[in-house]
XYZ file of C-alpha atoms in Angstrom:
562
model
C -8.911 45.472 -49.098
C -9.030 44.398 -45.534
C -11.398 42.520 -45.434
C -9.478 40.131 -48.258
C -6.929 40.555 -45.890
C -8.973 39.321 -43.119
C -10.274 36.490 -45.529
C -7.128 35.614 -46.224
C -5.477 35.833 -43.185
C -8.607 32.825 -41.669
C -7.372 31.102 -44.607
C -3.899 30.630 -43.447
C -4.840 30.007 -39.818
C -7.629 27.404 -41.178
C -4.550 25.476 -43.216
C -2.509 25.540 -40.194
C -4.964 24.596 -38.549
C -5.606 21.842 -40.138
C -2.889 20.677 -42.263
C -0.292 21.719 -38.808
C -1.584 21.122 -35.817
C -1.576 17.352 -36.564
C 1.235 16.685 -36.754
C 2.330 19.104 -33.455
C 0.622 16.717 -31.872
C 3.013 13.751 -33.389
C 5.466 15.556 -33.377
C 4.460 16.271 -28.987
C 4.245 12.443 -28.088
C 7.024 11.665 -30.403
C 8.702 13.616 -27.493
C 7.108 11.684 -25.014
C 7.570 8.431 -25.755
C 11.416 9.518 -26.203
C 11.498 11.936 -22.566
C 9.751 8.243 -21.050
C 12.644 5.954 -23.005
C 15.150 7.854 -21.136
C 13.292 7.766 -18.116
C 13.204 3.878 -17.674
C 16.834 3.331 -18.367
C 18.688 5.728 -17.038
C 16.444 6.601 -13.286
C 15.114 3.547 -12.932
C 13.838 2.302 -9.104
C 12.127 -0.985 -10.203
C 15.564 -3.206 -8.223
C 14.778 -1.511 -5.237
C 11.088 -2.306 -4.849
C 11.660 -5.624 -5.981
C 14.430 -5.944 -2.913
C 12.249 -4.000 -1.014
C 9.104 -6.890 -1.902
C 11.406 -9.732 -1.553
C 14.131 -9.487 0.728
C 12.381 -6.224 3.343
C 8.902 -8.175 2.900
C 9.545 -11.803 2.274
C 6.912 -14.486 1.577
C 3.481 -12.409 0.783
C 1.063 -15.041 1.402
C -2.246 -13.887 1.488
C -3.817 -13.694 5.284
C -0.102 -12.862 6.736
C 0.935 -9.767 7.705
C 4.433 -9.853 6.207
C 1.621 -9.211 3.017
C -0.362 -6.649 4.958
C 2.979 -4.749 5.518
C 4.409 -5.049 2.044
C 0.615 -3.650 0.286
C 1.567 -0.916 3.432
C 5.565 0.189 1.798
C 3.713 0.256 -1.753
C 0.878 2.753 -0.887
C 3.620 4.886 0.913
C 5.747 4.465 -1.408
C 3.598 5.985 -4.907
C 2.938 8.381 -1.916
C 5.920 9.977 -2.321
C 6.736 9.581 -6.055
C 4.066 12.374 -5.692
C 1.150 10.475 -6.569
C -2.358 12.403 -6.381
C -4.831 9.123 -3.817
C -3.031 6.578 -2.605
C -4.961 3.482 0.031
C -5.553 -0.219 0.731
C -9.025 -1.418 -0.253
C -10.359 -4.181 2.130
C -12.333 -8.081 0.462
C -13.129 -10.450 2.353
C -10.002 -13.140 1.792
C -12.513 -16.294 3.500
C -10.603 -17.297 6.280
C -7.833 -16.647 8.551
C -4.196 -16.490 7.787
C -1.089 -18.806 8.110
C 2.979 -18.375 8.436
C 4.990 -20.696 8.122
C 7.734 -20.165 11.537
C 10.436 -22.291 11.120
C 11.633 -25.579 10.054
C 13.602 -28.310 10.389
C 14.516 -32.328 8.693
C 16.685 -34.588 9.277
C 17.285 -37.269 8.657
C 19.066 -39.979 11.061
C 19.285 -43.064 9.884
C 20.673 -45.200 7.926
C 22.734 -42.014 7.538
C 22.874 -38.498 9.313
C 22.235 -36.404 6.531
C 19.828 -32.441 6.302
C 16.552 -33.010 4.332
C 15.079 -29.893 1.842
C 11.372 -29.657 1.912
C 8.905 -26.890 2.327
C 5.798 -26.659 4.666
C 2.090 -27.535 2.889
C 0.468 -23.579 3.886
C -2.513 -23.909 6.336
C -1.504 -27.485 7.726
C -0.723 -27.420 11.860
C 2.992 -27.406 13.562
C 4.354 -30.351 14.831
C 3.908 -31.489 18.290
C 7.354 -29.615 19.046
C 10.895 -32.446 17.287
C 9.226 -35.327 16.590
C 11.275 -38.867 15.289
C 10.121 -42.028 14.143
C 9.838 -44.296 10.845
C 8.927 -43.880 8.129
C 6.179 -45.970 6.144
C 4.885 -45.854 2.431
C 1.114 -45.058 1.001
C 0.232 -45.868 -2.245
C -2.828 -45.109 -2.584
C -4.359 -48.238 -4.426
C -4.833 -46.661 -8.992
C -5.972 -48.193 -12.422
C -4.714 -47.798 -15.937
C -7.739 -47.183 -17.760
C -8.336 -49.143 -20.375
C -7.557 -46.787 -23.986
C -4.577 -45.701 -21.813
C -2.024 -47.220 -19.311
C -0.174 -43.515 -18.825
C -4.195 -42.590 -17.055
C -4.271 -44.080 -13.165
C -7.980 -43.770 -12.072
C -9.174 -43.809 -8.646
C -10.113 -46.318 -6.577
C -13.448 -47.339 -5.304
C -14.843 -46.689 -1.563
C -14.173 -50.858 -1.030
C -11.326 -51.048 -2.243
C -10.606 -47.900 -0.644
C -11.788 -49.045 2.789
C -9.881 -52.293 1.937
C -7.141 -50.721 1.867
C -6.999 -48.277 5.026
C -7.469 -51.197 6.937
C -4.062 -53.506 5.689
C -2.460 -49.822 6.087
C -3.333 -49.376 9.185
C -1.165 -50.472 11.868
C 2.577 -49.666 9.198
C 1.402 -45.784 9.091
C -0.223 -45.154 12.680
C 2.595 -43.507 14.974
C 5.149 -42.795 11.920
C 6.025 -40.608 9.425
C 4.762 -41.052 5.997
C 6.195 -41.306 2.773
C 3.314 -40.523 -0.009
C 3.029 -42.409 -3.284
C 5.171 -43.051 -5.352
C 8.567 -41.507 -6.857
C 7.897 -39.862 -10.189
C 10.830 -40.225 -13.514
C 12.007 -37.171 -14.571
C 13.862 -37.567 -17.580
C 16.773 -36.168 -17.141
C 17.815 -36.477 -21.286
C 14.394 -34.069 -22.358
C 15.690 -30.647 -23.030
C 15.453 -27.540 -21.241
C 13.079 -24.972 -22.390
C 14.584 -21.448 -24.435
C 14.069 -18.737 -22.726
C 14.054 -16.596 -25.539
C 10.453 -17.223 -28.398
C 12.138 -16.808 -31.677
C 11.355 -13.220 -32.618
C 9.362 -14.983 -36.003
C 7.368 -17.565 -33.855
C 5.943 -14.554 -32.012
C 5.591 -11.666 -34.474
C 3.392 -14.080 -35.884
C 1.294 -14.676 -32.642
C 1.118 -11.036 -31.872
C -0.452 -11.240 -36.488
C -3.506 -9.832 -36.423
C -3.826 -12.532 -40.009
C -2.700 -15.324 -38.297
C -3.794 -18.635 -36.217
C -2.332 -20.099 -33.223
C -2.313 -23.467 -35.922
C 0.399 -20.699 -38.258
C 3.246 -19.831 -36.008
C 3.314 -23.694 -34.472
C 2.671 -24.532 -30.672
C 1.705 -22.649 -28.128
C 1.446 -22.597 -24.348
C 5.327 -23.019 -21.861
C 3.576 -26.310 -20.115
C 4.260 -28.373 -23.559
C 1.489 -30.650 -25.737
C -2.361 -31.461 -26.296
C -4.851 -31.508 -23.163
C -6.051 -34.611 -20.724
C -6.564 -38.618 -23.159
C -9.764 -39.272 -23.077
C -10.731 -42.524 -21.089
C -14.005 -44.189 -19.814
C -14.980 -43.935 -16.410
C -13.716 -46.464 -14.167
C -18.125 -46.929 -11.960
C -18.383 -46.460 -8.606
C -14.802 -44.693 -8.903
C -14.421 -41.928 -5.954
C -13.312 -38.684 -6.866
C -10.472 -36.947 -6.560
C -12.106 -34.647 -3.153
C -13.291 -37.869 -1.762
C -10.441 -39.059 -1.735
C -8.356 -36.971 -0.638
C -10.771 -35.538 2.243
C -10.729 -39.679 3.176
C -7.019 -39.750 3.189
C -6.584 -36.780 5.369
C -8.906 -38.402 8.156
C -7.674 -41.978 8.084
C -4.143 -40.036 8.506
C -5.599 -37.586 11.239
C -7.485 -40.695 13.046
C -4.336 -42.555 12.876
C -2.551 -40.458 14.600
C 0.380 -40.218 11.505
C 3.001 -37.826 12.939
C 4.293 -35.934 9.243
C 3.007 -36.997 5.884
C 5.593 -36.264 3.128
C 4.415 -36.253 -0.401
C 6.954 -35.305 -3.522
C 7.848 -32.242 -5.461
C 7.980 -34.249 -8.491
C 10.156 -31.877 -9.656
C 14.106 -31.101 -10.992
C 16.935 -29.415 -9.936
C 16.222 -29.532 -6.483
C 13.174 -27.439 -7.353
C 10.344 -27.273 -4.585
C 6.596 -25.952 -5.664
C 4.572 -26.123 -2.442
C 0.701 -25.202 -2.155
C -1.131 -25.146 -0.134
C -3.673 -27.862 1.970
C -7.137 -26.994 -0.326
C -9.678 -27.058 3.386
C -7.071 -24.812 5.279
C -8.507 -25.894 7.484
C -5.420 -27.372 10.131
C -8.060 -29.686 12.108
C -8.614 -31.979 9.052
C -5.197 -32.369 8.180
C -1.715 -33.760 9.508
C 0.995 -31.814 9.352
C 3.000 -31.677 5.598
C 6.179 -31.455 3.910
C 6.569 -31.320 0.102
C 10.109 -32.562 -0.055
C 12.295 -32.643 -2.917
C 12.451 -35.843 -5.600
C 15.887 -36.399 -4.739
C 15.297 -36.339 -0.611
C 12.795 -38.545 -1.543
C 13.674 -40.672 -4.276
C 15.822 -41.896 -1.752
C 14.390 -42.376 1.146
C 11.934 -44.763 -1.322
C 14.511 -46.751 -2.272
C 16.116 -47.588 1.156
C 12.340 -48.972 2.624
C 11.838 -50.834 -0.074
C 15.944 -52.065 -0.281
C 14.208 -53.090 3.206
C 16.786 -51.225 5.268
C 14.985 -48.525 7.758
C 14.807 -45.333 7.580
C 14.175 -42.940 11.057
C 14.150 -38.791 10.081
C 13.000 -35.946 12.623
C 11.355 -33.077 12.177
C 10.432 -29.460 13.570
C 7.988 -27.669 12.328
C 5.914 -24.896 13.323
C 3.939 -22.621 11.908
C 0.861 -20.528 13.005
C -2.971 -19.405 12.193
C -3.796 -15.402 12.089
C -7.438 -14.424 12.443
C -7.550 -11.305 11.365
C -6.151 -12.474 7.375
C -10.181 -13.161 6.897
C -9.907 -9.774 5.508
C -7.383 -9.278 3.254
C -6.662 -6.036 0.984
C -5.349 -4.866 -2.176
C -3.994 -1.248 -3.310
C -4.024 1.357 -4.983
C -1.991 4.889 -6.110
C -3.781 6.942 -7.868
C -2.147 10.386 -10.288
C -4.960 12.067 -11.324
C -6.545 13.198 -15.127
C -6.989 16.726 -16.165
C -10.275 16.569 -18.383
C -11.461 13.020 -18.130
C -10.369 12.658 -15.130
C -13.354 10.767 -13.806
C -12.244 7.981 -16.241
C -9.564 5.915 -15.909
C -6.442 3.361 -16.997
C -5.786 1.267 -14.885
C -2.568 -1.517 -15.009
C -0.968 -3.454 -12.443
C -0.331 -7.383 -10.741
C -0.827 -9.179 -8.383
C 1.041 -8.452 -4.665
C 1.091 -11.988 -2.899
C 3.153 -15.000 -3.322
C 3.582 -18.178 -1.698
C 5.374 -19.285 1.156
C 8.731 -21.499 0.697
C 10.866 -17.653 -1.647
C 10.381 -14.222 -1.369
C 8.141 -14.709 -4.541
C 10.070 -13.189 -6.759
C 9.246 -13.630 -10.636
C 5.914 -14.455 -8.817
C 4.544 -12.192 -9.181
C 7.165 -8.594 -6.580
C 8.520 -7.787 -10.149
C 4.523 -7.698 -12.691
C 3.856 -5.153 -9.295
C 7.529 -3.135 -9.249
C 7.093 -3.316 -13.311
C 4.181 -1.647 -12.876
C 4.412 0.644 -10.780
C 7.458 1.852 -11.628
C 5.481 3.155 -15.214
C 3.079 5.208 -13.987
C 6.186 6.332 -12.491
C 7.212 7.555 -15.298
C 4.580 9.355 -16.892
C 4.714 11.610 -13.571
C 8.661 12.154 -13.862
C 8.538 13.122 -16.763
C 5.783 16.117 -16.529
C 2.840 14.528 -18.588
C -0.492 15.529 -16.929
C -2.966 12.647 -18.411
C -6.482 13.479 -19.019
C -7.586 10.273 -17.329
C -6.513 8.862 -14.059
C -4.116 6.527 -13.903
C -4.449 4.374 -10.871
C -2.500 1.127 -11.122
C -3.516 -1.957 -8.793
C -1.661 -4.868 -6.506
C -3.771 -7.476 -5.571
C -3.862 -10.078 -2.767
C -5.439 -12.878 -3.128
C -4.488 -13.816 -6.434
C -2.800 -17.356 -5.384
C -5.871 -18.446 -4.275
C -8.005 -17.856 -7.278
C -8.085 -13.957 -8.353
C -9.867 -13.408 -5.491
C -9.231 -10.343 -4.820
C -8.906 -8.651 -8.090
C -12.604 -9.999 -8.492
C -13.487 -8.113 -5.271
C -12.435 -5.239 -6.946
C -14.327 -4.949 -9.632
C -17.551 -6.300 -9.073
C -17.502 -3.433 -6.246
C -16.123 -0.804 -7.974
C -16.792 -1.432 -12.294
C -20.362 -4.698 -11.531
C -20.285 -6.432 -15.309
C -21.432 -6.407 -18.433
C -24.607 -7.395 -17.202
C -24.862 -6.139 -13.877
C -22.775 -2.921 -14.949
C -22.166 0.284 -12.086
C -21.768 3.754 -13.087
C -18.063 4.012 -13.139
C -18.774 0.020 -16.231
C -18.732 2.574 -18.266
C -15.623 5.308 -17.377
C -13.815 2.300 -17.785
C -10.658 2.548 -20.601
C -8.959 -0.249 -19.689
C -6.426 -2.629 -17.905
C -3.108 -3.904 -18.282
C -1.427 -6.822 -16.637
C 1.762 -8.709 -16.003
C 1.829 -11.700 -14.585
C 4.710 -14.302 -15.807
C 8.311 -13.118 -14.415
C 10.703 -12.122 -15.132
C 11.275 -11.688 -19.205
C 10.225 -8.731 -21.238
C 6.471 -7.584 -22.630
C 6.408 -9.387 -26.198
C 3.537 -9.092 -27.320
C -0.183 -7.399 -25.039
C -3.355 -9.650 -26.004
C -6.681 -7.698 -25.249
C -10.183 -8.019 -25.223
C -11.928 -6.469 -27.522
C -12.545 -5.771 -31.325
C -9.680 -6.050 -33.320
C -10.513 -1.971 -33.786
C -8.956 -2.214 -29.541
C -5.947 -3.753 -30.778
C -4.539 -1.565 -33.760
C -5.293 1.593 -31.085
C -2.160 -0.209 -29.293
C -0.308 -2.200 -31.937
C 0.424 0.878 -33.219
C 1.137 3.024 -30.528
C 4.358 0.575 -29.209
C 4.695 -0.512 -32.371
C 8.167 1.689 -31.492
C 8.915 -0.887 -29.607
C 9.417 -3.153 -31.216
C 13.835 -2.712 -30.899
C 12.414 -4.116 -27.304
C 11.388 -7.707 -28.287
C 7.744 -5.800 -28.714
C 6.202 -8.157 -31.308
C 2.359 -6.331 -32.019
C -0.901 -6.615 -29.577
C -3.862 -9.089 -30.611
C -7.283 -9.255 -29.981
C -8.762 -11.700 -27.415
C -13.041 -12.886 -27.320
C -12.415 -14.979 -24.492
C -14.028 -14.548 -20.749
C -12.567 -17.274 -19.382
C -11.374 -16.454 -15.113
C -8.219 -18.065 -14.514
C -5.054 -17.439 -14.624
C -4.004 -14.572 -14.289
C -5.694 -10.658 -13.125
C -6.683 -9.478 -16.253
C -9.351 -12.573 -16.883
C -11.321 -10.524 -13.463
C -11.939 -7.871 -16.024
C -12.410 -10.065 -19.056
C -14.562 -12.596 -17.569
C -16.567 -8.756 -16.356
C -16.674 -7.297 -20.619
C -14.320 -4.768 -19.687
C -11.371 -4.913 -21.594
C -8.022 -6.758 -19.266
C -4.970 -6.675 -21.229
C -2.410 -9.793 -21.153
C 1.633 -10.085 -21.676
C 2.989 -11.784 -23.179
C 6.700 -12.828 -21.801
C 9.323 -14.511 -22.822
C 10.109 -17.385 -20.312
C 13.474 -16.954 -19.109
C 13.296 -19.795 -16.481
C 9.540 -19.225 -15.018
C 7.591 -22.335 -15.840
C 10.606 -24.229 -15.756
C 12.144 -22.617 -12.979
C 10.596 -20.337 -10.196
C 7.246 -20.768 -10.506
C 6.195 -20.925 -7.052
C 9.298 -23.195 -6.541
C 11.717 -22.326 -3.700
C 13.832 -20.330 -5.784
C 12.501 -17.807 -6.859
C 14.155 -14.761 -5.479
C 15.637 -11.442 -6.151
C 18.543 -13.048 -7.959
C 16.446 -13.942 -10.404
C 15.309 -10.464 -12.111
C 16.897 -9.481 -15.267
C 17.018 -5.456 -15.041
C 17.346 -4.965 -19.460
C 13.952 -6.653 -20.008
C 12.267 -5.781 -16.724
C 13.627 -1.999 -17.665
C 11.715 -2.755 -21.308
C 9.342 -3.832 -20.567
C 8.211 -1.106 -17.702
C 8.806 1.764 -20.459
C 6.145 0.020 -23.304
C 3.774 0.345 -20.142
C 4.316 3.302 -19.589
C 3.960 4.447 -22.794
C 0.789 2.026 -23.405
C -1.188 3.531 -20.580
C -0.206 6.465 -20.884
C -2.038 6.586 -24.891
C -4.903 5.377 -23.613
C -4.444 8.782 -20.841
C -4.193 10.790 -23.338
C -6.898 9.788 -26.966
C -9.398 11.673 -27.549
C -11.408 8.627 -27.880
C -11.767 5.952 -24.866
C -10.939 1.955 -25.843
C -13.734 0.717 -28.790
C -15.431 -1.845 -26.976
C -16.954 -4.855 -28.157
C -20.908 -3.244 -29.374
C -23.700 -4.308 -26.781
C -25.396 -6.948 -29.848
C -21.657 -8.916 -29.190
C -20.592 -8.615 -26.360
C -19.000 -12.230 -25.617
C -20.942 -14.494 -23.502
C -19.872 -14.961 -20.807
C -18.643 -19.093 -20.029
C -21.963 -21.722 -18.886
C -20.337 -21.523 -15.436
C -19.437 -18.495 -14.414
C -22.056 -16.352 -11.889
C -23.508 -12.839 -12.983
C -23.599 -11.354 -9.878
C -25.010 -7.818 -9.018
C -22.513 -4.963 -8.320
C -21.853 -4.111 -4.675
C -20.933 -1.242 -2.497
C -17.495 -1.149 -2.823
C -15.075 -0.738 0.536
C -14.773 1.134 2.588
C -10.821 2.034 1.552
C -7.721 2.696 4.355
C -6.073 6.296 3.086
C -2.195 5.603 3.592
C -1.306 8.908 5.883
């Protein structure tokens, strides 16, 4: 009898383990997701983080003290939240930093007025206030036979002849460079939200891009193919010769047009990063540029005054990524990462690009910590430097820590995905993961319950092309980088790299929803028994022909934050 009773007891326990325990785990997971929602929606710290990144630390140009100070603040903030480890990890930026101090620009005649512009980064200061009449320099270009709207560069003889013609006109003057861009005021504004049916189609693994209509935020097709003009100079050759011509002829200041509507200005950098090779340069709003150009074309002299002050930061050659970790338990040596880039351009305070991205991912990890989850795998937040100059920080990090499929480090096989966000304040509507369809399925199923927040699904990609944002640094290495499709709001149509990229552009409800979605996604990957499915070795997509496959270098020494 006792034997039969024992057998029945063992059988009952077995039934519980086989049939009941999985539902208990599912119930626990559902409870965690509910706790993540509550914490993220009711106790969010995102806006405080964005405030410190933008209002307190301001523009965070790579190589600048602002960027370093913002990185230190982020590390200390994550430590205050109870993260197990935070640090600044150095990488070689390869050029000195540059800081914009102040700038004024005035029209003196024919009317007194204040001009709207931004200074081009890595260009020199003026020698105090400089005032002069304006000359217009228009590079000689020639319409292509196949498409007159495509302009082709001059030959060396043509450019040299134009230089000779313009020497006396530009010497000692302020130069307005080029013609005004035509902006069609009848064009409709870009919608702020992705239609539900559109994003669901794009995230449907059974659909092709052609099924869902035009994609992307930049508009249609690629450049028109035309027959190359014989002996035409390259863009780089033209750029270098024009820069030298202006320096040699002591041009006081160069004015480029913003080419944007509604007073927006987008200023990048002198592409050589060498202030000795260029004259002081500003990018002016189209409206002021057009007014000045119309005046001088109609025979009315224009006199302007500018006073620009900036300085070089030699120690900026070393820049930093910020990392913060919540250590795992039984799978501590395996890591799930999430992040965005902390550096920004200098025309505004870099709120939508990309303070809000770093804030969202820091918040997602904070939520997991706050709800009391003890992750099995280590969760690592990264806020990158050097993204705006070509993903420099994330590329250095991936190479140093993980290597690549072709040249892996010991940690390569322990990597379990990197989530990235970098397209403004719009909420996360879908994800794209480098890997087989099975990898997309894992996340699609886990995040399906967030459809009420606008999340539509996950798609898989095979592309190892580098570019656009930091998740592609992981993709290129053959690792599961996970990019985000977001509601556009006014990102590419307004705030992207412009003088209005400020705290005021952040939509609180959107960024809270995104943080909740990422917290749930990271929790899923941190707790699963298995790692994300990856491409089998014989199925790994090849590197693009232009991609290098360097051997991994040793991990740099991190700077712990006390």
